[in-house]
mmCIF file of C-alpha atoms and ligand atoms in Angstrom:
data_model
loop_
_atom_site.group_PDB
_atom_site.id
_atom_site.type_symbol
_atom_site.label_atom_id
_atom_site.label_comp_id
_atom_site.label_asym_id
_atom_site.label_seq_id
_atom_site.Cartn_x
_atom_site.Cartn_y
_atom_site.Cartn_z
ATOM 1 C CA UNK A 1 0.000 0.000 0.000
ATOM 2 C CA UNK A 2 1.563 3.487 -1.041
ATOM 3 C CA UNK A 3 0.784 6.625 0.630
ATOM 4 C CA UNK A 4 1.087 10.159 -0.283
ATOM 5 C CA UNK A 5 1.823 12.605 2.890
ATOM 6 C CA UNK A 6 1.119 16.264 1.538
ATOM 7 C CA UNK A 7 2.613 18.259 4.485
ATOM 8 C CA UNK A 8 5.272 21.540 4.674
ATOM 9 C CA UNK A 9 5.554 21.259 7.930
ATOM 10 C CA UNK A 10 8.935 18.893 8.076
ATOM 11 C CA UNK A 11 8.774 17.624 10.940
ATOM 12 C CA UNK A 12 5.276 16.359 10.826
ATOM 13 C CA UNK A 13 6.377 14.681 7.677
ATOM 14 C CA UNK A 14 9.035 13.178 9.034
ATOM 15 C CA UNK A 15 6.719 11.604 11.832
ATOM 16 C CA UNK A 16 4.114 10.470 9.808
ATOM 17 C CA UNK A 17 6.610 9.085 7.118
ATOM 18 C CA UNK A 18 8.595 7.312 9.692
ATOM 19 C CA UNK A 19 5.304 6.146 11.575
ATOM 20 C CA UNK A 20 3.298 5.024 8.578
ATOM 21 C CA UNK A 21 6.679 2.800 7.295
ATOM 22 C CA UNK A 22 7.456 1.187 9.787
ATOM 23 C CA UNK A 23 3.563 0.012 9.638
ATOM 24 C CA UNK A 24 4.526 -1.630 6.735
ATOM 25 C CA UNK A 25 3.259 1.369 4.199
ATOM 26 C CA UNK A 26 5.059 2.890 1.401
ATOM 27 C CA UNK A 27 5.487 6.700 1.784
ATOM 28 C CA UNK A 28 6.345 9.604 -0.390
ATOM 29 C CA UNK A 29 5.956 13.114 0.786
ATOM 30 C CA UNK A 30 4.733 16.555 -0.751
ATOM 31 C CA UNK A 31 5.823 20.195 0.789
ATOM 32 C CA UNK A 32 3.094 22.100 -1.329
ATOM 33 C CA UNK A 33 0.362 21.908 -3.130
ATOM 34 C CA UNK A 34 1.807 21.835 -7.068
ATOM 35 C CA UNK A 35 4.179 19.190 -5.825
ATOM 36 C CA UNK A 36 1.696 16.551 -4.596
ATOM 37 C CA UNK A 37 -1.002 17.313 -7.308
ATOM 38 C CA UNK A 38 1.785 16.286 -9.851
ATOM 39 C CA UNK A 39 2.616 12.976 -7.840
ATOM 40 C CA UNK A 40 -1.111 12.381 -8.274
ATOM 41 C CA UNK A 41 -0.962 12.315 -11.790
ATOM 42 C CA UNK A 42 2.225 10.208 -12.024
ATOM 43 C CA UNK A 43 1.193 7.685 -9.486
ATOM 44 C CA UNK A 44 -1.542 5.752 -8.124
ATOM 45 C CA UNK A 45 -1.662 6.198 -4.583
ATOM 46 C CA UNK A 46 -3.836 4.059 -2.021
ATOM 47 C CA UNK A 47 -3.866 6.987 0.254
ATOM 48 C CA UNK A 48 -3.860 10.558 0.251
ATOM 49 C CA UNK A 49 -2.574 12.370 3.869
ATOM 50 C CA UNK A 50 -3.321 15.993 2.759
ATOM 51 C CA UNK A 51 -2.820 18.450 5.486
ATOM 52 C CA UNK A 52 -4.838 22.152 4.503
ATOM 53 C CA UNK A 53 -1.970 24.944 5.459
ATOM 54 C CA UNK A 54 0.104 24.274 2.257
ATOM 55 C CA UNK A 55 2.713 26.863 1.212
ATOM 56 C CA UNK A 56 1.312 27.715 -2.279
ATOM 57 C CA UNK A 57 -1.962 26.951 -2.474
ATOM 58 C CA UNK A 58 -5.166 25.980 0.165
ATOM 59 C CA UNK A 59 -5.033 22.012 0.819
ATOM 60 C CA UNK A 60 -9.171 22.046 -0.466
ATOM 61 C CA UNK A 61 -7.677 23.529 -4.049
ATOM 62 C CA UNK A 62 -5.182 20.746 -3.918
ATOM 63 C CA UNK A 63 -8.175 18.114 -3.247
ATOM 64 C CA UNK A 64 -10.530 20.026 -5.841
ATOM 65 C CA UNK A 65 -7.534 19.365 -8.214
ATOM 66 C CA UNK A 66 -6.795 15.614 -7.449
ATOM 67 C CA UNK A 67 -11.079 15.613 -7.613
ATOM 68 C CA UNK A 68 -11.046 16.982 -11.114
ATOM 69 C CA UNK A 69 -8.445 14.249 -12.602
ATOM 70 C CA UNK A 70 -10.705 11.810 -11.461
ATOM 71 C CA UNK A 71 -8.366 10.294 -8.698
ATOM 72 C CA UNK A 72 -10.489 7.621 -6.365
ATOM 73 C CA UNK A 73 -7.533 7.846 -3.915
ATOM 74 C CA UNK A 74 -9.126 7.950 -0.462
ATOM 75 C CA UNK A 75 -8.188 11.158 1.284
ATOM 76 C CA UNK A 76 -7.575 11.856 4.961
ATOM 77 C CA UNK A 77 -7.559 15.625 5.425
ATOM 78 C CA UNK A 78 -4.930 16.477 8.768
ATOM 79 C CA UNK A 79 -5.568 20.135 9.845
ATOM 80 C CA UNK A 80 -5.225 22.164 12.741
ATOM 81 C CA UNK A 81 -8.524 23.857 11.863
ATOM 82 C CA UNK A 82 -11.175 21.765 13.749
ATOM 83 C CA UNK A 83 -14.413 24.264 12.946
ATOM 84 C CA UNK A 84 -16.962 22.068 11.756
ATOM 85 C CA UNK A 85 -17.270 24.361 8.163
ATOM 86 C CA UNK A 86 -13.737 23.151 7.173
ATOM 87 C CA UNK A 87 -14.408 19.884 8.066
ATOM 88 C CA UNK A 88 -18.313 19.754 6.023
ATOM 89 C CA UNK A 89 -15.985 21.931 3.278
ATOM 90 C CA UNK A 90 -13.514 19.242 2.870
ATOM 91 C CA UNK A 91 -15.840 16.022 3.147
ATOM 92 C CA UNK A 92 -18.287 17.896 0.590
ATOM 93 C CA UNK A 93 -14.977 18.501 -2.140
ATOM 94 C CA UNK A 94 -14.575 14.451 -1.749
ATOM 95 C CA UNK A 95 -12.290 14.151 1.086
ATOM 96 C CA UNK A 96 -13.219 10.745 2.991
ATOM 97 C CA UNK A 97 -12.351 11.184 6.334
ATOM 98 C CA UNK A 98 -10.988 14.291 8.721
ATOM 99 C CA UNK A 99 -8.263 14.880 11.306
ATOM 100 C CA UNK A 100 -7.300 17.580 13.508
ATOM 101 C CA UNK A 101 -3.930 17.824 14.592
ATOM 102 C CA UNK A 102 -2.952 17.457 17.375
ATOM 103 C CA UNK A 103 -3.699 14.246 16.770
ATOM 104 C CA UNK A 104 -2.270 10.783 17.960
ATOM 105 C CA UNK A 105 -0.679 8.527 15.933
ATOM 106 C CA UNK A 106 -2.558 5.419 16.652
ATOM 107 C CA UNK A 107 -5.880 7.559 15.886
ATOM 108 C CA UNK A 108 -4.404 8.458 12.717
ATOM 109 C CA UNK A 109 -3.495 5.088 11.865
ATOM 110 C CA UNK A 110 -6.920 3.332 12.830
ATOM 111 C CA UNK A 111 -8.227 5.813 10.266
ATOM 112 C CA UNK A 112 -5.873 5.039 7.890
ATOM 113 C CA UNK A 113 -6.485 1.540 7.988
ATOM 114 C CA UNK A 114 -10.776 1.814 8.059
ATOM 115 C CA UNK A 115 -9.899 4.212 4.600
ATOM 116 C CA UNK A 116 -7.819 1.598 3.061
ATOM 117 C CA UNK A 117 -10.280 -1.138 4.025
ATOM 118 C CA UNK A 118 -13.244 0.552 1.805
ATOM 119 C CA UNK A 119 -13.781 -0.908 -1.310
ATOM 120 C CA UNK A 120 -12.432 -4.376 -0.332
ATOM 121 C CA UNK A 121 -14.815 -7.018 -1.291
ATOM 122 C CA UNK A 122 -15.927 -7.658 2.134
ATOM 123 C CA UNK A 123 -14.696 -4.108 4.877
ATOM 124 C CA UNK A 124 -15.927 -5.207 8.159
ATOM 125 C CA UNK A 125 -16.594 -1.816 8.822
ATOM 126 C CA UNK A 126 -19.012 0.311 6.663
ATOM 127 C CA UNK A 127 -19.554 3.914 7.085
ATOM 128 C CA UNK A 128 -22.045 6.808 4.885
ATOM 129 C CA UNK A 129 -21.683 9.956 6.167
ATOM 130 C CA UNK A 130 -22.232 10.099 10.183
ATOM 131 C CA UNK A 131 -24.150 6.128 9.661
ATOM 132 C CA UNK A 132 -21.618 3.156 10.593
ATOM 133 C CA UNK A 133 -22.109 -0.589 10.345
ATOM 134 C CA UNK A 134 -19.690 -2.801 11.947
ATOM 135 C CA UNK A 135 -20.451 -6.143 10.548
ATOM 136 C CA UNK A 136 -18.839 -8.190 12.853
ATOM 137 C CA UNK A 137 -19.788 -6.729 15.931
ATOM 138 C CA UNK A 138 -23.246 -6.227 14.366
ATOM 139 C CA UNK A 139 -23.966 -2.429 15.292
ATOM 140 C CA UNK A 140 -25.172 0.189 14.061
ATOM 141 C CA UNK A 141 -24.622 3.600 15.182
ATOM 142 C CA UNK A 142 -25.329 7.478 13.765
ATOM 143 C CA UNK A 143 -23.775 10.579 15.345
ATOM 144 C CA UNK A 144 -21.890 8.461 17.947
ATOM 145 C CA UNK A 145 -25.728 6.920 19.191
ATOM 146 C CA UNK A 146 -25.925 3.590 19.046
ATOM 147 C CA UNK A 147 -29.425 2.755 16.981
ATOM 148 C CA UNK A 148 -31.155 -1.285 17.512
ATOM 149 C CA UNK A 149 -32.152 -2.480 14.174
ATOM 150 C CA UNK A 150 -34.046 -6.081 13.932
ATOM 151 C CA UNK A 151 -31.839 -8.750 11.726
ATOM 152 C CA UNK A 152 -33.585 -7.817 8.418
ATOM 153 C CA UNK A 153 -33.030 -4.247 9.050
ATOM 154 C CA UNK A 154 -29.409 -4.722 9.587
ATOM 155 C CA UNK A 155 -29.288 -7.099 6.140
ATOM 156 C CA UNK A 156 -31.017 -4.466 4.333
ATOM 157 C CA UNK A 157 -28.781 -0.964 5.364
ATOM 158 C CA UNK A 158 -25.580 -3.423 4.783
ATOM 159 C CA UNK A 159 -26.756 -4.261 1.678
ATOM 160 C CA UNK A 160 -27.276 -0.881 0.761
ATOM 161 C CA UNK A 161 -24.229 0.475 2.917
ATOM 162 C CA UNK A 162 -22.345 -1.717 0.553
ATOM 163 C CA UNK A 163 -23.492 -0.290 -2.439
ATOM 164 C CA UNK A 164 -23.504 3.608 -1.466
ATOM 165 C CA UNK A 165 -25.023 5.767 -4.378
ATOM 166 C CA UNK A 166 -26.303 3.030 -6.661
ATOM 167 C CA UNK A 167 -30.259 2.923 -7.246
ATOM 168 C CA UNK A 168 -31.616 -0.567 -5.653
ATOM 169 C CA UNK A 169 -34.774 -2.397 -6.952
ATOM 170 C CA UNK A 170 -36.970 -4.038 -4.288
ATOM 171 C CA UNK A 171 -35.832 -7.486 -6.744
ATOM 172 C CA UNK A 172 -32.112 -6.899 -5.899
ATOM 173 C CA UNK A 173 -32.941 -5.796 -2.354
ATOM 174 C CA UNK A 174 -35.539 -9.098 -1.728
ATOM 175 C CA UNK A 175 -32.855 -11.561 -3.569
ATOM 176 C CA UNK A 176 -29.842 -10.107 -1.195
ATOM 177 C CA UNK A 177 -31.823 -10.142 2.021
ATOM 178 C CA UNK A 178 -34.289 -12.623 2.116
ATOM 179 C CA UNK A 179 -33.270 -16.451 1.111
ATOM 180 C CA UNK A 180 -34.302 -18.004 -2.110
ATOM 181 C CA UNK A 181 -36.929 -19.577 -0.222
ATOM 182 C CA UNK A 182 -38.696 -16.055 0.321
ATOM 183 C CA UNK A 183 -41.349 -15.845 -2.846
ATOM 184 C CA UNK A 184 -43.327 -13.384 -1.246
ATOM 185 C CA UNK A 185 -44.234 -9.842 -2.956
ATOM 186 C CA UNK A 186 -41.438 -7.304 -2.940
ATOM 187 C CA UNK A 187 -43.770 -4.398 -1.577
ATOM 188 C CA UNK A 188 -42.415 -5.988 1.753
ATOM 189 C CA UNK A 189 -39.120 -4.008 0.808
ATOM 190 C CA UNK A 190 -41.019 -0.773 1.519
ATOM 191 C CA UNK A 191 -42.325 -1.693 4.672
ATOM 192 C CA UNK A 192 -38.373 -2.294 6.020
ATOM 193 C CA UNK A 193 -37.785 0.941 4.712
ATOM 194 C CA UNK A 194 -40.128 2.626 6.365
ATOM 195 C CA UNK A 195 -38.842 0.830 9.521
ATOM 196 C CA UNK A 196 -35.245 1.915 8.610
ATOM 197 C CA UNK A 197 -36.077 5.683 7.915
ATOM 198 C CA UNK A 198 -37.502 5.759 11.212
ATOM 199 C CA UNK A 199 -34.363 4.449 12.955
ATOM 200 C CA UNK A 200 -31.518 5.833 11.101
ATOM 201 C CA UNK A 201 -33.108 8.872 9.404
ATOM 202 C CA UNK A 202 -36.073 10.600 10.911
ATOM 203 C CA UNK A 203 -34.404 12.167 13.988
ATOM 204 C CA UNK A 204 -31.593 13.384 11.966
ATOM 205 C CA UNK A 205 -31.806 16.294 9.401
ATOM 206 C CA UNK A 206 -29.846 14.646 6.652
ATOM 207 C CA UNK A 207 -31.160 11.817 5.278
ATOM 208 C CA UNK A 208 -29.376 9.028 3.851
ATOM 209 C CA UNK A 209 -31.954 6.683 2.723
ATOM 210 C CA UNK A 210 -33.406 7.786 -0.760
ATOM 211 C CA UNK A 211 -36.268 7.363 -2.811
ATOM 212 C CA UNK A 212 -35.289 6.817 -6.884
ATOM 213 C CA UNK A 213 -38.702 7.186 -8.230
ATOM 214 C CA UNK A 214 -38.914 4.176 -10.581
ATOM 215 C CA UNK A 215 -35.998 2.101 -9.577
ATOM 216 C CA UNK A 216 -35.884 1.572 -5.396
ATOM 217 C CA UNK A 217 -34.248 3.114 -3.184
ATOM 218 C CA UNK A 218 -30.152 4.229 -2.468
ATOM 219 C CA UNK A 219 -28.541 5.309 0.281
ATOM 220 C CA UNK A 220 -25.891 8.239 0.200
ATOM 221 C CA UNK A 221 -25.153 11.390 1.636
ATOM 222 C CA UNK A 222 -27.079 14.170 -0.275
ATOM 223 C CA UNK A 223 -24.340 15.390 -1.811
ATOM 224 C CA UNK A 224 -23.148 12.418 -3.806
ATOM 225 C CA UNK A 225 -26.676 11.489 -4.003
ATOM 226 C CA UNK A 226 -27.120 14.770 -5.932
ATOM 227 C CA UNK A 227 -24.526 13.894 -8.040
ATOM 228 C CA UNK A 228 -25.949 11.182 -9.310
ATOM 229 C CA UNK A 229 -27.840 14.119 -11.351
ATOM 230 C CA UNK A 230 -30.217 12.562 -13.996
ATOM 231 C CA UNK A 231 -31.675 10.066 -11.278
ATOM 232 C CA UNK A 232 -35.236 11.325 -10.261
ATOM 233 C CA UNK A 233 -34.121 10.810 -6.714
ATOM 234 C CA UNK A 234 -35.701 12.714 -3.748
ATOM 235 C CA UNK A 235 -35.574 12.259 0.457
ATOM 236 C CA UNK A 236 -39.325 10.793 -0.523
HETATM 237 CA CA1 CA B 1 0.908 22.995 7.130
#
């Protein structure tokens, strides 16, 4: 696994670099912005560190720019600004997960790790927005509360937790949840919905758990659900 550690600040380099190797990662470094948007381009990292006080240009123009070449790298923004509009600023421009520094490095590395474990086949951890899923431990939790869900519930949000932003049929849904021995009507797909809206969305003001008139349902934050831009989709 090779990481990219965009950071001027030399000696914070030098501790992550050193920290993150002997973990077993490959690092390269950037001291500014220009720098680590060009190592972008030439390489394919599995990681992007990108700390926001760069030299030459704002870290969230360097992310914007990484964005716009259609780099999938996950990126862990490190900043010593912890006000929530940086943070919303940064995970809206595609950034996948925040840090403020100080920070330790065992919290850095957990989040390294969870980042790098998304789009395995099978993360034991899933996470949309403020929703996670730990599929081992079976739990659910949103904004730090845990939230009870019965067993279909839970099959249901992994299933959809799993595929983030893509449109569901209540077929796909009923064939992934139910066993082949289920040849009941698929309407019963709404009425788990309803049951997970009220659970995971209803107290909350940003829904995750979408309505794509036509086609099912997806889950997604709003923004990427916008995104998906020609879908009729709507917080139904
Ligand atoms: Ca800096």
């Amino acid at each position: 696994m090779r990481i990219l550690v965009v950071e001027d600040e030399k000696r914070i380099a030098d501790f992550l670099g050193r920290g993150l190797e002997s973990s077993g990662f490959a690092v390269d470094t950037a001291a500014d912005g220009a720098t680590a948007v060009e190592m972008t381009h030439a390489a394919d990292y599995d990681l992007i560190i990108l700390d926001l006080g760069l030299p030459d240009m704002d870290g969230l123009k360097v992310l914007e720019k990484i964005r716009n070449r259609k780099t999938t790298s996950p990126v862990l923004i490190l900043s010593a600004r912890g006000a929530v509009d940086d943070r919303v600023q940064g995970l809206e421009q595609g950034a996948d997960d925040y840090l403020v520094k100080p920070f330790a490095f065992v919290e850095l590395l957990a989040r390294v790790r969870a980042l790098l474990r998304r789009g395995q086949p099978s993360p034991e951890r899933l996470q949309t927005g403020d929703l996670s899923l730990d599929c081992i431990r079976r739990r659910v939790m949103r904004n730090n509360e845990p939230i009870e869900l019965a067993p279909k519930e839970f099959a249901i949000l992994e299933y959809m937790m799993r595929n983030r932003g893509r449109p569901l049929s209540r077929t796909m849904i009923v064939e992934h949840v139910w066993d082949m021995d289920y040849d009941g009507l698929t309407n019963i797909v709404d009425v788990y919905i309803r049951h997970l809206r009220s659970k995971i969305d209803d107290r909350f003001p940003v829904k995750l758990i979408h309505t794509v008139r036509g086609i099912g349902y997806m889950l997604d934050t709003p923004e990427q659900g916008a995104s998906a831009g020609t879908l009729p989709v709507s917080g139904g």
